Coordinates of C-alpha atoms in Angstrom, one line a residue:
Q20 CA -10.7 4.1 -0.1
L21 CA -8.9 5.1 -3.0
I22 CA -9.2 9.6 -1.9
H23 CA -7.9 7.9 1.8
D24 CA -5.5 5.8 -0.4
L25 CA -4.2 9.1 -1.6
K26 CA -4.1 11.0 0.8
A27 CA -2.2 8.3 3.3
A28 CA 0.0 8.8 0.5
N29 CA 1.0 12.3 0.1
P30 CA -1.1 14.4 2.9
E31 CA 0.1 17.0 1.8
A32 CA -1.7 17.1 -1.6
D33 CA -5.1 17.8 -2.0
I34 CA -7.3 15.3 -3.5
N35 CA -9.5 15.7 -6.5
V36 CA -12.6 13.5 -8.2
K37 CA -13.8 14.4 -11.1
L38 CA -17.7 13.3 -12.2
V39 CA -19.1 13.2 -15.5
S40 CA -21.9 16.1 -15.5
E41 CA -25.0 13.4 -15.6
A42 CA -28.6 13.7 -14.2
G43 CA -28.1 12.1 -10.0
I44 CA -24.9 13.6 -10.2
G45 CA -26.1 16.2 -6.2
T46 CA -25.7 11.9 -5.0
I47 CA -22.0 11.1 -6.1
A48 CA -21.1 14.9 -5.1
A49 CA -22.2 13.9 -1.7
G50 CA -20.7 10.8 -1.5
V51 CA -17.1 12.2 -2.8
A52 CA -17.3 15.1 0.1
K53 CA -18.2 13.1 3.2
A54 CA -15.7 10.4 2.0
N55 CA -13.0 13.2 2.4
A56 CA -12.2 14.8 -0.9
D57 CA -11.0 18.0 -1.0
V58 CA -11.8 18.5 -4.1
V59 CA -15.6 17.6 -6.6
H60 CA -14.5 18.5 -9.8
I61 CA -17.8 19.0 -13.0
S62 CA -17.2 18.0 -16.3
G63 CA -19.1 18.9 -18.4
H64 CA -20.0 17.3 -22.2
S65 CA -18.4 19.5 -24.0
G66 CA -14.3 20.4 -24.7
G67 CA -12.1 17.2 -24.3
T68 CA -8.6 15.6 -26.3
G69 CA -8.8 15.0 -29.7
A70 CA -8.0 11.7 -28.9
S71 CA -11.9 11.1 -27.9
P72 CA -13.3 8.6 -30.1
K73 CA -16.6 10.2 -31.7
T74 CA -18.6 8.7 -28.8
S75 CA -17.1 10.0 -25.8
I76 CA -17.0 13.3 -27.8
K77 CA -21.2 13.7 -28.4
N78 CA -22.7 11.9 -26.6
A79 CA -21.0 11.8 -22.8
G80 CA -22.8 13.2 -20.2
L81 CA -24.7 17.0 -20.1
P82 CA -23.6 20.5 -20.0
W83 CA -21.6 21.9 -17.2
E84 CA -24.6 24.0 -16.2
L85 CA -26.7 21.3 -15.1
G86 CA -24.2 19.4 -13.5
L87 CA -22.8 22.2 -11.6
A88 CA -26.7 23.2 -10.2
E89 CA -27.0 20.0 -9.2
A90 CA -24.1 19.1 -7.6
N91 CA -23.9 22.5 -5.5
Q92 CA -27.5 21.9 -4.4
M93 CA -27.1 18.6 -3.1
L94 CA -23.8 20.1 -1.4
R95 CA -25.5 23.2 0.3
S96 CA -28.5 21.2 1.4
T97 CA -27.3 19.0 3.0
D98 CA -24.1 20.7 5.5
L99 CA -21.9 19.8 3.1
R100 CA -20.4 22.6 0.8
S101 CA -18.5 24.2 3.8
R102 CA -16.1 21.0 3.4
I103 CA -15.1 20.6 -0.4
K104 CA -14.1 22.8 -3.0
V105 CA -16.0 22.2 -6.0
T106 CA -14.5 23.4 -9.7
V107 CA -16.3 23.0 -13.1
D108 CA -14.7 22.4 -16.7
G109 CA -16.0 21.0 -20.2
G110 CA -15.5 23.7 -22.8
M111 CA -15.3 26.6 -21.0
K112 CA -14.3 30.1 -23.8
T113 CA -15.1 33.1 -22.1
G114 CA -15.5 36.0 -19.2
Y115 CA -19.4 34.9 -19.3
D116 CA -18.7 31.1 -18.6
V117 CA -16.5 32.2 -15.3
A118 CA -19.3 34.3 -14.4
I119 CA -22.1 31.7 -15.2
G120 CA -19.8 29.0 -13.8
T121 CA -19.1 30.9 -10.0
L122 CA -22.7 32.4 -9.8
L123 CA -24.3 28.7 -10.2
G124 CA -21.5 27.7 -6.7
A125 CA -17.8 26.8 -9.0
E126 CA -15.1 28.3 -7.0
E127 CA -12.4 27.8 -9.7
Y128 CA -12.5 26.9 -13.4
V129 CA -10.4 24.7 -15.9
F130 CA -9.1 25.7 -19.3
G131 CA -8.2 22.9 -21.7
T132 CA -9.1 23.1 -25.5
A133 CA -9.0 26.8 -25.2
S134 CA -6.0 27.6 -23.8
L135 CA -4.2 24.7 -26.5
V136 CA -6.3 26.4 -28.7
T137 CA -4.3 30.0 -28.4
S138 CA -0.8 27.5 -28.1
G139 CA -1.4 26.7 -31.9
C140 CA -3.6 23.1 -31.5
V141 CA -5.4 23.3 -35.2
M142 CA -7.7 20.9 -33.3
A143 CA -6.6 17.9 -36.2
R144 CA -7.7 15.0 -33.9
Q145 CA -5.2 12.4 -34.1
C146 CA -3.6 13.2 -30.8
H147 CA -2.9 9.4 -30.0
E148 CA -1.3 8.8 -33.5
N149 CA 2.1 11.2 -33.2
T150 CA 1.1 12.5 -35.9
C151 CA 0.3 16.3 -34.8
P152 CA 1.1 18.7 -37.8
V153 CA 1.3 21.6 -35.5
G154 CA 3.6 19.6 -33.2
V155 CA 1.7 19.9 -30.1
A156 CA 0.9 16.8 -29.0
T157 CA 4.0 14.8 -30.8
Q158 CA 7.4 13.1 -29.3
N159 CA 8.2 13.5 -32.9
E160 CA 11.2 15.8 -33.2
N161 CA 10.5 17.4 -36.8
L162 CA 7.3 18.1 -36.0
R163 CA 7.8 19.1 -32.7
Q164 CA 10.1 22.1 -34.6
R165 CA 6.5 23.3 -35.8
F166 CA 4.9 24.2 -32.7
P167 CA 4.1 28.4 -32.8
G168 CA 2.8 28.6 -28.8
E169 CA 4.7 30.8 -26.8
P170 CA 3.6 31.4 -22.7
Q171 CA 2.4 34.9 -24.1
H172 CA -0.5 33.3 -25.6
V173 CA -2.4 32.0 -23.2
I174 CA -1.0 34.9 -21.0
N175 CA -3.2 36.8 -22.7
Y176 CA -5.9 34.5 -23.2
M177 CA -6.2 34.9 -19.3
T178 CA -6.5 38.3 -19.3
F179 CA -9.0 39.1 -21.3
I180 CA -11.0 36.2 -19.5
A181 CA -10.1 38.0 -16.9
Q182 CA -11.1 40.9 -17.9
E183 CA -14.5 40.3 -19.6
L184 CA -14.7 38.6 -15.8
R185 CA -14.4 42.1 -13.6
E186 CA -16.2 43.6 -16.7
I187 CA -19.8 41.7 -15.4
M188 CA -18.7 41.3 -11.7
A189 CA -19.1 46.0 -11.9
E190 CA -22.6 45.5 -13.5
L191 CA -23.6 42.8 -11.1
G192 CA -22.3 44.6 -8.2
F193 CA -19.8 42.8 -7.6
E194 CA -16.4 43.3 -5.4
T195 CA -14.7 40.1 -4.9
V196 CA -14.9 36.4 -7.2
E197 CA -15.8 34.8 -3.7
E198 CA -18.7 36.9 -2.7
M199 CA -20.0 35.9 -6.4
I200 CA -20.1 32.4 -5.1
G201 CA -23.4 30.6 -5.0
R202 CA -24.9 33.7 -5.6
V203 CA -28.2 32.0 -7.5
D204 CA -30.5 34.5 -7.1
V205 CA -29.3 37.2 -10.0
L206 CA -29.5 34.5 -12.3
R207 CA -33.0 34.7 -13.9
Q208 CA -33.6 32.7 -17.5
R209 CA -34.0 34.9 -20.6
E210 CA -37.4 35.8 -22.5
D211 CA -36.1 37.3 -25.7
V212 CA -35.7 34.3 -27.4
E213 CA -37.5 33.7 -30.6
Q214 CA -37.2 30.2 -31.2
E215 CA -40.2 27.7 -30.0
K216 CA -38.1 25.0 -28.4
A217 CA -36.3 27.2 -26.5
R218 CA -39.6 29.0 -25.2
K219 CA -40.8 25.9 -24.2
L220 CA -37.7 25.4 -21.7
D221 CA -38.4 25.8 -18.0
L222 CA -34.5 26.5 -16.4
S223 CA -36.5 27.0 -12.9
G224 CA -34.4 23.5 -11.5
I225 CA -31.4 25.2 -12.3
L226 CA -32.0 28.5 -10.6
A227 CA -33.2 27.6 -7.8
Q228 CA -32.0 28.9 -4.9
P229 CA -30.3 26.0 -2.5
A230 CA -31.1 25.3 1.2
G231 CA -28.5 25.4 3.2
G232 CA -25.7 28.2 4.8
D233 CA -22.3 28.3 3.4
R234 CA -21.8 29.3 -0.1
H235 CA -18.2 27.6 -0.9
K236 CA -15.4 25.9 0.7
T237 CA -14.7 27.5 4.5
E238 CA -13.2 24.3 6.5
P239 CA -10.7 22.3 6.0
Q240 CA -12.0 18.5 5.1
T241 CA -11.9 15.8 7.7
H242 CA -9.0 13.7 6.8
E243 CA -9.0 10.1 8.6
I244 CA -5.1 9.5 7.9
E245 CA -3.9 11.6 11.3
E246 CA -4.5 8.5 13.7
A247 CA -3.1 5.7 11.1
L248 CA -0.1 2.8 11.6
D249 CA 2.3 5.0 10.2
W250 CA 3.3 7.2 12.1
D251 CA 3.8 4.9 14.7
L252 CA 6.7 3.3 11.8
L253 CA 7.7 6.4 10.6
E254 CA 8.4 7.9 14.5
E255 CA 11.0 4.0 14.9
A256 CA 12.3 4.2 11.6
G257 CA 12.8 8.3 10.8
G258 CA 16.8 7.7 11.5
A259 CA 16.4 4.8 9.1
I260 CA 15.5 6.7 6.2
E261 CA 17.9 9.8 6.7
T262 CA 21.1 7.5 7.7
G263 CA 20.0 4.2 5.7
E264 CA 20.9 2.0 8.8
P265 CA 18.8 -1.2 8.6
I266 CA 15.9 -1.4 11.7
H267 CA 13.8 -4.4 11.6
L268 CA 9.7 -3.1 13.8
D269 CA 7.3 -6.1 14.5
R270 CA 3.8 -4.5 15.2
E271 CA 0.0 -6.0 15.6
I272 CA -2.0 -4.9 12.5
S273 CA -6.6 -4.9 12.4
T274 CA -8.8 -4.0 10.0
V275 CA -8.6 -0.2 10.7
N276 CA -5.2 -0.1 9.2
R277 CA -5.5 1.3 5.5
A278 CA -3.0 1.6 3.2
V279 CA -0.2 0.0 5.4
G280 CA 3.2 1.6 4.5
A281 CA 1.5 4.4 1.9
T282 CA 2.8 7.7 3.9
L283 CA 6.0 6.1 4.6
S284 CA 7.2 5.9 1.2
N285 CA 6.3 9.1 1.1
R286 CA 9.1 9.8 3.4
I287 CA 10.8 8.3 2.1
S288 CA 11.0 9.6 -1.5
K289 CA 10.7 13.5 -0.2
H290 CA 14.1 12.3 0.9
H291 CA 15.6 9.8 -1.2
G292 CA 13.6 10.1 -5.2
T293 CA 12.1 7.4 -6.7
E294 CA 15.5 5.4 -5.9
G295 CA 14.7 4.7 -2.7
L296 CA 16.5 3.4 0.0
P297 CA 18.6 -0.4 -0.7
E298 CA 16.7 -3.3 -0.2
D299 CA 15.4 -4.1 3.1
T300 CA 17.0 -1.2 5.0
I301 CA 13.2 -1.0 7.1
T302 CA 11.6 -4.5 7.3
V303 CA 7.9 -4.5 8.9
D304 CA 6.7 -8.0 11.0
F305 CA 2.8 -7.7 11.4
G306 CA 0.9 -10.4 12.8
G307 CA -3.4 -10.2 12.7
T308 CA -5.2 -9.0 9.8
A309 CA -4.2 -5.8 7.1
G310 CA -7.1 -3.2 6.3
Q311 CA -7.5 -2.9 2.6
S312 CA -4.4 -1.2 0.4
F313 CA -1.6 -3.5 3.1
G314 CA 1.2 -1.7 1.8
A315 CA -0.5 0.4 -1.2
F316 CA 3.0 1.9 -3.4
L317 CA 5.3 0.7 -1.1
Q318 CA 8.7 2.4 -1.6
D319 CA 12.1 0.8 -2.4
G320 CA 13.9 -0.7 0.7
V321 CA 10.1 -1.7 2.8
T322 CA 9.9 -4.7 3.1
M323 CA 6.7 -5.6 5.2
G324 CA 5.8 -9.1 6.5
L325 CA 2.2 -10.2 7.3
T326 CA 1.0 -13.1 9.6
G327 CA -2.4 -13.1 8.7
T328 CA -5.4 -12.4 6.5
A329 CA -5.7 -8.8 4.4
N330 CA -8.2 -7.1 2.8
D331 CA -8.5 -5.8 -0.8
Y332 CA -6.2 -4.4 -2.6
V333 CA -3.2 -5.6 -0.9
G334 CA 0.1 -3.9 -2.8
K335 CA -1.8 -1.3 -4.6
G336 CA 0.3 0.6 -6.2
L337 CA 3.6 -1.0 -5.3
S338 CA 6.7 0.8 -6.0
G339 CA 9.8 -1.5 -5.9
G340 CA 8.8 -2.5 -2.1
K341 CA 8.8 -6.4 -0.8
L342 CA 5.3 -7.4 0.2
I343 CA 5.4 -11.4 2.0
I344 CA 1.8 -13.1 3.5
N345 CA 1.9 -16.1 5.4
T346 CA -0.5 -18.1 6.7
P347 CA -0.1 -18.5 10.6
N348 CA 1.4 -21.5 11.1
D349 CA -1.2 -23.2 13.6
A350 CA -4.5 -22.4 10.8
P351 CA -6.0 -26.2 10.2
Y352 CA -6.3 -25.3 6.4
E353 CA -3.8 -26.3 3.6
P354 CA -2.9 -22.1 2.2
E355 CA -3.5 -22.6 -1.7
E356 CA -7.1 -23.5 -1.2
N357 CA -8.2 -20.1 1.7
I358 CA -8.5 -17.4 1.0
L359 CA -5.5 -15.4 2.7
I360 CA -5.9 -11.6 1.0
G361 CA -8.9 -9.8 -0.6
N362 CA -9.9 -8.8 -4.6
V363 CA -7.4 -6.7 -6.2
A364 CA -4.3 -7.4 -5.2
L365 CA -1.1 -5.4 -6.7
Y366 CA -3.4 -3.4 -9.0
G367 CA -1.4 -0.8 -10.7
A368 CA 2.3 -1.4 -9.2
T369 CA 5.3 -1.2 -10.8
Q370 CA 8.0 -2.6 -9.8
G371 CA 8.8 -4.3 -6.4
E372 CA 8.0 -8.6 -5.3
A373 CA 4.8 -10.1 -3.1
Y374 CA 5.2 -13.9 -2.0
I375 CA 1.8 -14.8 -0.7
N376 CA 1.5 -17.9 1.0
G377 CA -2.3 -18.7 0.1
M378 CA -5.0 -17.9 -1.9
A379 CA -6.0 -14.8 -3.7
G380 CA -9.1 -13.6 -4.0
E381 CA -10.5 -12.3 -7.5
R382 CA -8.5 -10.4 -9.8
F383 CA -4.5 -11.0 -8.4
G384 CA -2.4 -8.7 -10.7
V385 CA -4.4 -6.1 -12.7
R386 CA -2.8 -3.4 -14.2
N387 CA 0.8 -5.2 -12.7
S388 CA 2.8 -3.8 -15.1
G389 CA 6.3 -4.8 -13.2
V390 CA 6.2 -6.4 -10.2
K391 CA 7.4 -9.9 -10.1
A392 CA 5.5 -12.6 -7.5
V393 CA 4.3 -16.3 -6.5
V394 CA 1.0 -17.0 -5.2
E395 CA 0.0 -20.4 -4.5
S396 CA -3.7 -20.2 -5.9
V397 CA -6.4 -17.1 -7.8
G398 CA -9.7 -16.9 -8.3
D399 CA -11.1 -15.5 -11.6
H400 CA -9.6 -12.3 -13.6
G401 CA -6.1 -13.2 -12.9
C402 CA -3.3 -11.3 -14.5
E403 CA -6.5 -9.1 -15.9
Y404 CA -4.5 -6.5 -17.8
M405 CA -1.5 -6.4 -17.0
T406 CA 1.2 -5.2 -18.9
G407 CA 3.9 -5.9 -17.3
G408 CA 6.1 -8.1 -14.4
V409 CA 5.8 -12.2 -13.4
V410 CA 3.0 -13.5 -12.2
A411 CA 4.2 -17.7 -10.6
C412 CA 0.7 -19.4 -9.6
L413 CA 1.4 -22.9 -7.8
G414 CA -2.0 -23.9 -7.8
R415 CA -5.6 -23.4 -9.4
T416 CA -7.0 -20.4 -10.3
G417 CA -10.8 -19.6 -12.0
K418 CA -11.9 -18.0 -15.2
N419 CA -11.2 -15.0 -17.4
F420 CA -7.4 -15.8 -16.3
A421 CA -5.1 -13.0 -18.4
A422 CA -8.0 -10.6 -20.0
G423 CA -6.9 -7.9 -21.2
M424 CA -3.2 -9.0 -20.8
S425 CA -0.6 -7.2 -23.0
G426 CA 3.1 -7.7 -21.3
G427 CA 4.9 -9.5 -18.6
I428 CA 4.4 -13.4 -18.1
A429 CA 2.6 -15.6 -16.2
Y430 CA 3.9 -19.3 -14.9
V431 CA 0.5 -21.6 -13.5
L432 CA 1.1 -25.1 -12.3
D433 CA -1.2 -27.1 -13.6
R434 CA -2.1 -30.1 -11.8
D435 CA -5.5 -31.2 -12.5
G436 CA -4.9 -29.8 -16.3
D437 CA -7.6 -27.5 -16.9
F438 CA -6.0 -24.5 -16.8
E439 CA -6.3 -23.8 -20.5
G440 CA -9.9 -24.4 -19.9
K441 CA -9.8 -21.0 -17.7
V442 CA -7.6 -18.7 -20.0
N443 CA -9.5 -15.5 -22.1
Y444 CA -7.4 -16.2 -24.8
G445 CA -8.4 -12.9 -26.6
M446 CA -4.4 -11.6 -26.6
V447 CA -2.6 -14.2 -25.0
S448 CA -0.9 -17.7 -25.6
T449 CA 0.0 -20.1 -24.0
T450 CA 2.6 -23.2 -24.5
D451 CA 4.4 -26.2 -21.8
D452 CA 6.7 -25.5 -23.2
L453 CA 10.2 -23.4 -20.7
D454 CA 13.2 -22.7 -22.5
R455 CA 15.9 -22.0 -20.1
K456 CA 15.2 -18.1 -19.4
D457 CA 11.8 -19.7 -18.2
R458 CA 13.3 -21.9 -15.6
Q459 CA 15.8 -19.8 -14.7
M460 CA 12.7 -17.0 -13.7
L461 CA 10.1 -19.7 -12.1
R462 CA 12.6 -21.5 -10.2
R463 CA 14.4 -18.3 -8.6
L464 CA 10.7 -16.6 -7.6
I465 CA 10.3 -20.4 -5.9
E466 CA 13.0 -20.1 -3.8
N467 CA 12.2 -16.5 -2.8
H468 CA 9.2 -17.9 -2.1
V469 CA 9.6 -20.7 0.1
A470 CA 12.9 -18.7 1.9
H471 CA 10.5 -15.6 2.8
T472 CA 6.8 -18.1 3.7
D473 CA 8.1 -21.8 4.5
S474 CA 5.9 -22.8 1.9
D475 CA 5.1 -26.4 1.8
R476 CA 4.3 -26.4 -1.6
G477 CA 7.0 -24.5 -3.1
E478 CA 9.3 -26.7 -1.0
Y479 CA 7.5 -30.0 -2.9
I480 CA 8.0 -28.7 -6.1
L481 CA 12.0 -27.4 -5.5
E482 CA 12.4 -30.9 -3.8
N483 CA 10.3 -32.0 -7.6
W484 CA 11.8 -30.2 -10.0
E485 CA 12.1 -31.7 -13.3
S486 CA 8.5 -33.7 -12.3
E487 CA 6.5 -31.3 -11.4
L488 CA 8.2 -28.3 -14.0
E489 CA 6.4 -30.1 -17.0
K490 CA 3.0 -29.5 -14.8
F491 CA 3.9 -25.8 -15.3
V492 CA 2.1 -23.8 -17.9
K493 CA 3.3 -20.5 -19.3
V494 CA 0.9 -17.9 -20.5
V495 CA 2.3 -14.7 -22.1
P496 CA 0.6 -12.4 -24.7
D497 CA 1.1 -12.5 -28.3
A498 CA 2.5 -8.7 -29.0
Y499 CA 4.6 -8.8 -26.0
A500 CA 5.9 -12.0 -27.5
E501 CA 6.8 -10.3 -30.3
I502 CA 8.9 -7.8 -29.0
I503 CA 10.7 -9.6 -27.1
E504 CA 11.9 -11.5 -29.7
N505 CA 13.3 -8.6 -31.8
D506 CA 14.2 -6.6 -28.0
E507 CA 16.0 -8.6 -25.7
T508 CA 16.6 -5.9 -23.1
A509 CA 12.4 -5.9 -22.5
D510 CA 12.4 -9.5 -21.4
V511 CA 11.2 -9.9 -18.6
R512 CA 13.3 -12.4 -17.5
T513 CA 16.6 -11.2 -17.8
D514 CA 16.2 -9.8 -14.6
L515 CA 16.1 -12.4 -11.8
P516 CA 15.1 -11.1 -8.2
D517 CA 17.7 -11.1 -5.9
T518 CA 18.4 -14.5 -4.3
A519 CA 16.5 -14.0 -1.0
A520 CA 18.6 -17.5 0.6
P521 CA 21.1 -20.3 -0.4
T522 CA 19.0 -22.8 -1.8
V523 CA 19.6 -26.7 -1.8
G524 CA 18.5 -28.6 -4.5
S525 CA 16.6 -32.1 -4.6
D526 CA 20.3 -33.8 -4.1
G527 CA 20.7 -31.7 -1.4
V528 CA 23.9 -30.0 -2.8
G529 CA 23.0 -26.0 -2.8
Q530 CA 23.1 -24.8 -6.7
A531 CA 22.3 -21.5 -8.5
A532 CA 19.1 -20.3 -9.5
S533 CA 20.3 -20.0 -13.6
D534 CA 21.0 -23.7 -14.0
D535 CA 18.8 -26.0 -15.2

């Protein structure tokens, strides 16, 4: 699904899946090829960044030769090798490494650590501390002045690698790298070794001649985005993207329509950059059941509404757009008590708004870093790893709420008085004392929720504002609370979402959301 989402988000890009060299990697590589990735990258146990913990450096993965050989053999034996490019890295340093990698089936090679060293890296292994002594991995201007690297240093290094590779190719009788790929038959195990353990090694598994035909990628991967619903949307909304003139579309949707909105957003980004279009320039109302990743990477200016249900990953990577998902009016059940959208909604979302008139599955808002959302109720692990944004939950939550939450704010309506027993207090604190900013943000979100979805629960809360407000619990990460105490600009509550429609207070008089 992730491969499909990324391809939909940028149809012109090659989707590269990185696998750690381990026993059984061949099966995973075959699955990656079947899932329509363009490249599978085999990463060995050596190399890596200086910021990695010692456990990752010393105990993760196997040598790249083992993983590469197994992956290549499996891809060839399953007739998948022609569909996918194979690349490799893992502490590669010389032309000899490139030659071995090529003969074992790789088409491209990555030099990370060695290139850094040629640029002046001294492997101080403090990249994550912003104290790099040679100015490679730091934002400190004084340290950056120490950077000794020049482009020519890396060019010289790569030239030496190419020269050594050419010498090996000449010795083996190859004119081009392409004809050298996958020629395991020219490799043999050395017998002139003196160490007893080394003499007992059996490398026949690595040197086995793979079954199958093609030794490298010979045909384009079969992607499943050609018939995507977005192309129909683009045909209708292309003019709106060019001119900025508002347009409204109605479409039916089914579970086969995945990542709807991603390709549309890609076209908007190409024309207008990260700023996107003015709010509500393109509005699409869907009816039916959406497939996975509905509204993925949705860009500014696009509003997508859905009357019906949706699968997992709703609003994945939401990037400024607006999502409105509503329970059908004729549904014979209460929205807050029945699942309307699947698991892992708003995964990694950065900005935008989402209004869900129903219950969300597990991990709602996971890694949300900027979206403001309202949902009637959620399953387990709500707001997991959240780093920003605001989530208002108008009903029950599952267990382990706010696990790993380091930023943003959540408001939960706790009518049963049992919410605090469901919170993971490892990084957060809770309070029922809502200040002026909290009340402003919460009211604005609920007003918008009612305006967009006609939520009965939201309307009841607004009509009984003072009594219902007492039942809300605020969840705020401890570290984030310290930050906003010293820096008001970092407070997410200072940026209220735009009013969706005129609001009516409990006394029948229109009032602004900024009123207490």
